[in-house]
Coordinates of C-alpha atoms in Angstrom, one line a residue:
M7 CA -58.0 -1.6 -12.1
R8 CA -57.0 -3.0 -8.7
M9 CA -55.2 -0.2 -7.0
M10 CA -53.1 -0.6 -3.9
L11 CA -52.5 2.8 -2.3
L12 CA -50.0 3.1 0.5
T13 CA -49.3 6.1 2.7
A14 CA -47.9 7.1 6.0
G15 CA -47.3 10.2 8.1
S16 CA -49.7 12.7 9.7
R17 CA -53.1 14.0 8.6
G18 CA -51.6 16.0 5.7
D19 CA -50.1 12.7 4.3
I20 CA -53.3 10.7 4.8
E21 CA -56.1 12.9 3.6
P22 CA -54.9 13.2 -0.1
F23 CA -54.7 9.4 -0.3
L24 CA -58.2 9.1 1.2
A25 CA -59.5 11.6 -1.4
L26 CA -57.9 9.6 -4.3
A27 CA -59.2 6.3 -2.8
R28 CA -62.8 7.5 -2.6
H29 CA -62.7 9.1 -6.1
A30 CA -61.2 6.1 -7.8
A31 CA -63.6 3.7 -6.0
A32 CA -66.5 5.9 -7.1
Q33 CA -65.3 5.5 -10.7
G34 CA -65.6 1.7 -10.4
H35 CA -62.0 0.8 -9.5
E36 CA -61.1 -1.7 -6.8
V37 CA -59.1 0.3 -4.3
R38 CA -57.4 -0.7 -1.1
L39 CA -55.7 1.8 1.1
G40 CA -52.9 1.0 3.5
L41 CA -52.4 3.6 6.2
P42 CA -51.3 4.0 9.8
E43 CA -53.3 2.4 12.6
D44 CA -54.1 5.7 14.4
V45 CA -56.3 7.0 11.5
D46 CA -60.1 7.0 11.7
V47 CA -61.1 5.6 8.4
P48 CA -64.3 7.0 6.8
T49 CA -67.1 4.7 6.0
G50 CA -66.9 3.1 2.6
V51 CA -63.1 3.1 2.3
D52 CA -61.5 -0.3 1.9
A53 CA -58.5 0.2 4.3
V54 CA -55.9 -1.9 6.1
G55 CA -53.6 -0.9 8.9
L56 CA -49.9 -0.8 8.4
D57 CA -49.0 -1.8 12.0
V58 CA -47.7 1.7 13.0
D59 CA -49.0 4.6 15.1
F60 CA -47.5 7.7 13.5
R61 CA -48.5 9.9 16.4
R62 CA -46.0 8.0 18.5
V63 CA -43.4 8.1 15.7
L64 CA -43.7 11.9 15.3
E65 CA -43.9 12.6 19.0
A66 CA -41.5 15.3 20.0
P67 CA -38.5 13.4 21.6
G68 CA -36.8 16.3 23.4
R69 CA -33.8 18.3 22.2
T70 CA -30.9 16.4 23.7
P71 CA -29.0 13.9 21.6
W72 CA -29.7 11.2 24.2
A73 CA -33.5 11.9 24.0
I74 CA -33.5 11.9 20.2
G75 CA -31.4 8.7 20.1
R76 CA -33.8 7.0 22.6
H77 CA -36.8 8.0 20.5
L78 CA -35.2 6.7 17.3
G79 CA -34.5 3.4 19.0
R80 CA -37.8 2.9 20.8
E81 CA -40.3 4.4 18.3
V82 CA -39.0 5.4 14.9
R83 CA -37.0 2.3 13.9
P84 CA -39.5 -0.3 15.3
G85 CA -42.4 1.6 13.8
M86 CA -40.8 1.9 10.4
R87 CA -39.8 -1.7 10.5
R88 CA -43.3 -2.9 11.2
M89 CA -44.8 -0.6 8.6
L90 CA -42.5 -1.6 5.8
A91 CA -43.2 -5.3 6.5
A92 CA -47.0 -4.7 6.7
A93 CA -46.9 -2.7 3.4
V94 CA -45.4 -5.7 1.6
R95 CA -47.7 -8.2 3.3
E96 CA -50.9 -6.3 2.4
T97 CA -49.8 -5.5 -1.1
V98 CA -49.0 -9.2 -1.9
S99 CA -52.3 -10.2 -0.3
F100 CA -54.3 -7.8 -2.5
A101 CA -52.5 -8.6 -5.8
P102 CA -53.0 -5.2 -7.4
D103 CA -52.6 -4.1 -10.9
V104 CA -50.7 -1.0 -9.7
V105 CA -49.0 0.2 -6.5
V106 CA -49.3 3.9 -5.7
H107 CA -47.2 4.9 -2.8
H108 CA -45.9 7.7 -0.5
P109 CA -42.1 8.1 -0.4
L110 CA -42.0 6.8 3.2
I111 CA -43.3 3.4 2.1
L112 CA -39.7 2.3 1.1
S113 CA -40.7 -1.3 0.6
A114 CA -43.4 -0.5 -2.1
P115 CA -40.9 -0.6 -5.0
M116 CA -39.7 -4.0 -4.0
A117 CA -43.3 -5.4 -3.7
A118 CA -44.3 -4.0 -7.1
H119 CA -41.2 -5.4 -8.7
A120 CA -41.8 -8.9 -7.2
L121 CA -45.4 -8.9 -8.3
G122 CA -44.5 -7.6 -11.8
V123 CA -46.8 -4.6 -11.7
P124 CA -46.1 -0.9 -12.2
R125 CA -45.7 1.4 -9.3
V126 CA -46.3 5.1 -9.1
L127 CA -44.7 7.4 -6.6
V128 CA -46.7 10.2 -5.0
E129 CA -45.0 13.4 -3.8
L130 CA -46.9 15.9 -1.7
A131 CA -43.8 18.1 -1.8
P132 CA -40.8 17.9 -4.1
V133 CA -38.4 15.6 -2.2
A134 CA -37.6 12.8 -4.7
T135 CA -37.7 14.5 -8.1
P136 CA -34.7 16.8 -8.4
S137 CA -34.8 20.2 -10.0
A138 CA -32.2 22.9 -10.6
E139 CA -34.9 25.5 -10.0
F140 CA -35.4 24.9 -6.3
P141 CA -34.0 22.8 -3.5
A142 CA -35.5 19.6 -2.0
A143 CA -38.5 20.4 0.3
G144 CA -36.9 18.8 3.3
G145 CA -33.6 19.5 5.0
P146 CA -31.6 22.5 6.0
T147 CA -31.5 24.1 2.5
A148 CA -35.2 24.0 1.8
T149 CA -35.6 27.8 1.8
R150 CA -32.3 28.7 0.0
D151 CA -32.0 28.9 -3.7
L152 CA -28.6 27.4 -4.4
G153 CA -28.7 27.8 -8.1
R154 CA -27.0 25.0 -10.0
H155 CA -26.4 23.2 -6.7
N156 CA -30.2 22.8 -6.0
R157 CA -30.2 19.4 -7.5
A158 CA -27.6 18.2 -5.1
T159 CA -29.9 18.9 -2.1
Y160 CA -32.1 15.9 -3.2
A161 CA -29.4 13.6 -2.0
V162 CA -30.4 14.4 1.6
P163 CA -33.8 12.6 1.6
R164 CA -32.2 9.8 -0.4
A165 CA -29.5 9.4 2.3
A166 CA -32.2 9.4 5.0
A167 CA -34.1 6.6 3.2
R168 CA -31.0 4.5 3.1
L169 CA -30.9 4.4 6.9
F170 CA -33.8 1.9 6.6
D171 CA -32.2 -0.4 4.0
A172 CA -31.9 -3.3 6.5
D173 CA -35.6 -2.9 7.4
V174 CA -36.6 -3.0 3.7
A175 CA -34.5 -6.2 3.3
R176 CA -36.2 -7.7 6.3
A177 CA -39.6 -7.0 4.8
A178 CA -38.7 -9.1 1.8
T179 CA -39.6 -12.2 3.9
H180 CA -43.2 -11.4 3.1
L181 CA -42.7 -11.5 -0.7
P182 CA -43.4 -14.6 -2.8
G183 CA -40.3 -16.7 -2.4
G184 CA -39.3 -14.8 0.7
R185 CA -36.3 -13.1 -1.0
R186 CA -35.6 -9.5 -2.0
P187 CA -35.6 -9.1 -5.8
G188 CA -32.2 -8.6 -7.4
G189 CA -33.3 -5.4 -9.1
R190 CA -35.7 -2.6 -8.7
T191 CA -38.2 -1.3 -11.3
A192 CA -38.3 2.4 -11.7
S193 CA -41.5 4.2 -11.0
R194 CA -43.7 4.2 -14.1
A195 CA -44.9 7.8 -13.2
T196 CA -44.7 10.3 -10.4
L197 CA -47.8 12.1 -9.2
M198 CA -46.9 15.4 -7.8
A199 CA -50.0 16.2 -5.7
V200 CA -49.2 19.9 -5.7
S201 CA -51.0 22.9 -7.1
P202 CA -49.2 24.7 -10.0
E203 CA -50.5 27.9 -8.4
L204 CA -48.2 27.3 -5.5
L205 CA -45.3 25.6 -7.3
P206 CA -45.2 26.2 -11.0
R207 CA -43.8 23.2 -13.0
P208 CA -40.0 23.5 -13.4
R209 CA -38.6 23.1 -16.9
D210 CA -36.3 20.2 -15.9
W211 CA -38.9 17.7 -14.6
P212 CA -39.2 14.7 -16.9
A213 CA -42.4 14.0 -18.7
R214 CA -43.3 11.1 -16.4
V215 CA -43.8 13.6 -13.6
H216 CA -47.3 14.8 -13.5
L217 CA -48.2 18.0 -11.6
T218 CA -51.8 17.1 -10.9
G219 CA -52.9 19.8 -8.5
S220 CA -53.6 19.0 -4.8
W221 CA -55.9 16.1 -3.9
H222 CA -58.9 16.9 -1.8
D223 CA -62.5 16.0 -1.3
P224 CA -65.0 18.5 -2.8
A225 CA -66.9 18.7 0.5
P226 CA -65.9 18.3 4.2
S227 CA -65.8 14.7 5.2
T228 CA -67.1 15.3 8.7
P229 CA -69.9 17.7 9.9
V230 CA -68.9 20.9 11.7
D231 CA -69.6 20.9 15.5
A232 CA -72.5 23.3 16.3
V233 CA -70.4 25.3 18.7
V234 CA -67.7 25.8 16.0
A235 CA -70.4 26.7 13.4
E236 CA -71.8 29.4 15.7
F237 CA -68.4 30.8 16.4
V238 CA -67.4 31.2 12.8
R239 CA -70.6 33.1 12.1
G240 CA -69.9 35.6 14.9
G241 CA -67.6 38.0 13.0
P242 CA -64.0 38.2 11.7
Y243 CA -61.7 35.5 13.0
L244 CA -58.3 34.0 12.7
V245 CA -57.7 30.2 12.5
A246 CA -54.6 28.9 14.2
S247 CA -53.3 25.3 13.8
F248 CA -50.0 23.5 14.2
G249 CA -51.4 20.2 13.1
S250 CA -49.3 17.3 14.4
M251 CA -46.5 19.6 15.6
A252 CA -46.3 19.1 19.4
A253 CA -42.9 20.6 20.1
G254 CA -42.4 22.5 23.4
G255 CA -43.7 26.0 24.0
A256 CA -47.4 25.3 23.1
Q257 CA -48.7 27.8 25.7
A258 CA -46.4 30.5 24.6
R259 CA -47.4 30.1 21.0
A260 CA -51.1 30.2 21.8
R261 CA -50.6 33.3 24.0
T262 CA -48.7 35.1 21.2
I263 CA -51.3 34.3 18.6
V264 CA -54.2 35.4 20.7
T265 CA -52.5 38.6 21.8
C266 CA -51.7 39.6 18.2
A267 CA -55.1 38.6 16.9
R268 CA -56.8 40.8 19.5
A269 CA -54.6 43.7 18.6
H270 CA -55.9 43.4 15.0
G271 CA -59.6 43.0 16.1
L272 CA -59.8 39.3 15.3
R273 CA -61.3 36.5 17.2
V274 CA -59.4 33.2 17.3
L275 CA -60.4 29.7 16.5
L276 CA -57.6 27.7 18.1
L277 CA -57.2 24.1 16.7
T278 CA -54.9 22.4 19.3
G279 CA -54.2 19.3 17.1
W280 CA -51.7 16.9 18.7
G281 CA -50.8 19.5 21.4
G282 CA -48.9 22.2 19.4
L283 CA -51.2 24.9 20.9
V284 CA -52.4 25.1 24.5
L285 CA -54.4 28.2 25.6
P286 CA -53.3 29.7 28.9
D287 CA -56.1 30.4 31.4
D288 CA -55.5 34.1 31.4
C289 CA -56.1 34.3 27.6
R290 CA -59.5 32.8 27.7
G291 CA -62.5 34.8 26.7
P292 CA -65.6 34.8 24.4
D293 CA -63.4 35.8 21.5
V294 CA -61.4 32.6 21.6
L295 CA -62.7 29.1 20.9
T296 CA -60.4 26.1 21.5
V297 CA -61.1 22.7 20.0
P298 CA -58.9 19.7 19.2
A299 CA -59.8 19.8 15.5
A300 CA -62.4 20.9 12.9
P301 CA -62.9 20.2 9.2
F302 CA -60.4 22.7 7.6
D303 CA -62.5 22.9 4.4
A304 CA -65.4 24.1 6.5
V305 CA -63.8 26.6 8.9
I306 CA -61.0 28.1 6.7
P307 CA -63.1 29.8 3.9
G308 CA -64.7 32.2 6.3
A309 CA -61.5 33.2 8.1
A310 CA -59.8 36.5 7.7
L311 CA -56.4 34.9 8.2
A312 CA -54.7 31.6 9.1
V313 CA -51.6 31.1 11.2
H314 CA -50.3 27.6 10.6
H315 CA -47.2 25.4 10.5
G316 CA -46.9 25.1 6.8
G317 CA -47.5 21.4 6.2
A318 CA -48.3 20.6 2.6
G319 CA -51.9 19.7 3.3
T320 CA -52.6 22.8 5.4
A321 CA -50.8 25.1 3.1
H322 CA -52.9 23.9 0.1
T323 CA -56.2 24.0 2.0
V324 CA -55.7 27.5 3.2
A325 CA -54.5 28.8 -0.2
R326 CA -57.4 27.0 -2.0
A327 CA -59.8 28.8 0.3
G328 CA -58.4 32.1 -0.8
V329 CA -57.3 33.0 2.8
P330 CA -53.9 34.8 3.4
A331 CA -51.6 33.3 6.0
V332 CA -48.7 33.6 8.3
V333 CA -46.6 30.4 8.3
V334 CA -44.6 29.4 11.4
P335 CA -42.6 26.4 10.2
V336 CA -41.3 23.8 12.6
T337 CA -39.7 21.0 10.6
A338 CA -39.6 18.8 7.4
D339 CA -41.1 20.5 4.3
Q340 CA -42.7 23.3 6.3
P341 CA -40.0 25.9 5.8
F342 CA -40.2 25.2 2.0
W343 CA -43.9 25.8 1.9
G344 CA -43.6 28.9 4.1
A345 CA -41.1 30.4 1.7
Q346 CA -43.1 29.3 -1.3
L347 CA -46.4 30.8 -0.1
H348 CA -44.6 34.1 0.5
R349 CA -43.1 34.0 -3.0
R350 CA -46.5 33.4 -4.5
G351 CA -47.9 36.4 -2.6
V352 CA -50.4 34.7 -0.4
A353 CA -48.5 34.7 2.9
A354 CA -46.3 37.0 4.9
A355 CA -42.6 36.1 5.2
P356 CA -42.5 32.9 7.3
I357 CA -41.5 33.1 11.0
P358 CA -39.4 30.2 12.2
V359 CA -41.1 28.7 15.3
R360 CA -38.1 29.7 17.6
R361 CA -38.6 33.3 16.6
L362 CA -42.3 33.5 17.2
T363 CA -43.0 36.5 19.5
A364 CA -45.7 39.1 19.6
A365 CA -43.2 41.7 18.3
V366 CA -42.6 39.6 15.2
L367 CA -46.1 38.1 14.6
A368 CA -48.1 41.4 14.9
P369 CA -46.5 43.1 11.9
A370 CA -46.6 39.7 10.0
I371 CA -50.4 39.6 10.5
A372 CA -50.7 43.2 9.3
D373 CA -48.7 42.2 6.2
A374 CA -50.7 39.1 5.5
L375 CA -54.0 41.0 5.7
T376 CA -52.8 43.2 2.9
R377 CA -52.6 40.1 0.7
R378 CA -56.3 39.2 0.7
E379 CA -56.8 40.2 -2.9
R380 CA -53.9 38.1 -4.2
A381 CA -54.9 35.2 -1.9
A382 CA -58.5 35.3 -3.3
A383 CA -57.2 35.2 -6.9
V384 CA -55.0 32.2 -6.2
G385 CA -57.8 30.5 -4.3
R386 CA -60.2 30.9 -7.3
A387 CA -57.6 29.3 -9.6
M388 CA -56.9 26.4 -7.3
R389 CA -60.6 25.6 -6.9
R390 CA -60.7 25.0 -10.6
E391 CA -58.2 22.2 -10.4
D392 CA -59.3 18.6 -10.1
G393 CA -56.2 16.9 -8.8
V394 CA -57.7 13.5 -8.0
Q395 CA -59.2 13.2 -11.5
A396 CA -55.9 14.2 -13.1
A397 CA -54.1 11.6 -11.0
L398 CA -56.7 8.9 -11.9
D399 CA -56.3 9.8 -15.6
V400 CA -52.5 9.1 -15.3
L401 CA -53.1 5.8 -13.5
T402 CA -55.7 4.5 -16.0
A403 CA -53.4 5.4 -18.9
L404 CA -50.5 3.3 -17.6

């Protein structure tokens, strides 16, 4: 098959698609992956840029309405507009047999319809497939069970998507004939790239929704730096990461984490990411190593604990390694995953980022450390999953 994969967002949105692209190509399929321009594409992946730098789109705009509005006008809307057009342009150029896309690629349904090929939606968290058993993963109700009203919460991400209707229509100029199709073909299937160990399948999902397990490469894609490798061999440690979350208070967060880790006899591997953690000078010491990034699959398995923001990719990587966690959600689907990991017994109760203090984090770390046996059991079960093969089986059966 000729498969066009389209994704957007931060590292947690990119790496699952990279894993599927590599696996499908290894099985003999022709695969092209469209993704943001700010991604370092591994050797051997046929990839095209989608004319957007998501680091700029996701950059913290400030808290005032004026700052948020300016960021929307200067970065978010132009970035989305370019990305939606590029996704259509690249899909038409490749002429695939199937289009497989992230929910943010709002122009993918239109492109697939115009080309007369099936499309498959990929969800890394439940945002587009309603269920009465839990609320949509994004939005203000993500951690609250509203019972029979849970299904109504999925209108929030649909409403957010409609904000870009004009940009989708503008992207239609890149279709054959240059006009937006009158209809829209429903997705042939939905691939829920989520582990059933973290989110058991609800009874009301339709049969076309496939809970595949998470998508990941079996081995780290990049080697571990020698300094990092030496540090993780040096005794019990905590890994702290806020990924792409670069909201204010980075120094205060790092100070709180290091202080509480030391109180529990743990060293700290601080992954600064896009700036969400900054180590204060007076917290430095041989028991703390600060690096911008490290292969999670390599540094997490040996950790005693992880403190992270709760993004879908990070949540799955930590849980798959069998490591307990404290989740400090910031935005989007992170509160959902923080609450879900706690329900599944592999993490302490989540701490909203605005409430992160030593007085709150210290007992949460103590709680999480008591969950090591449960986390190890869940990790063993997740490591038996083969999400990319399950996804490929669905695609080849279309």
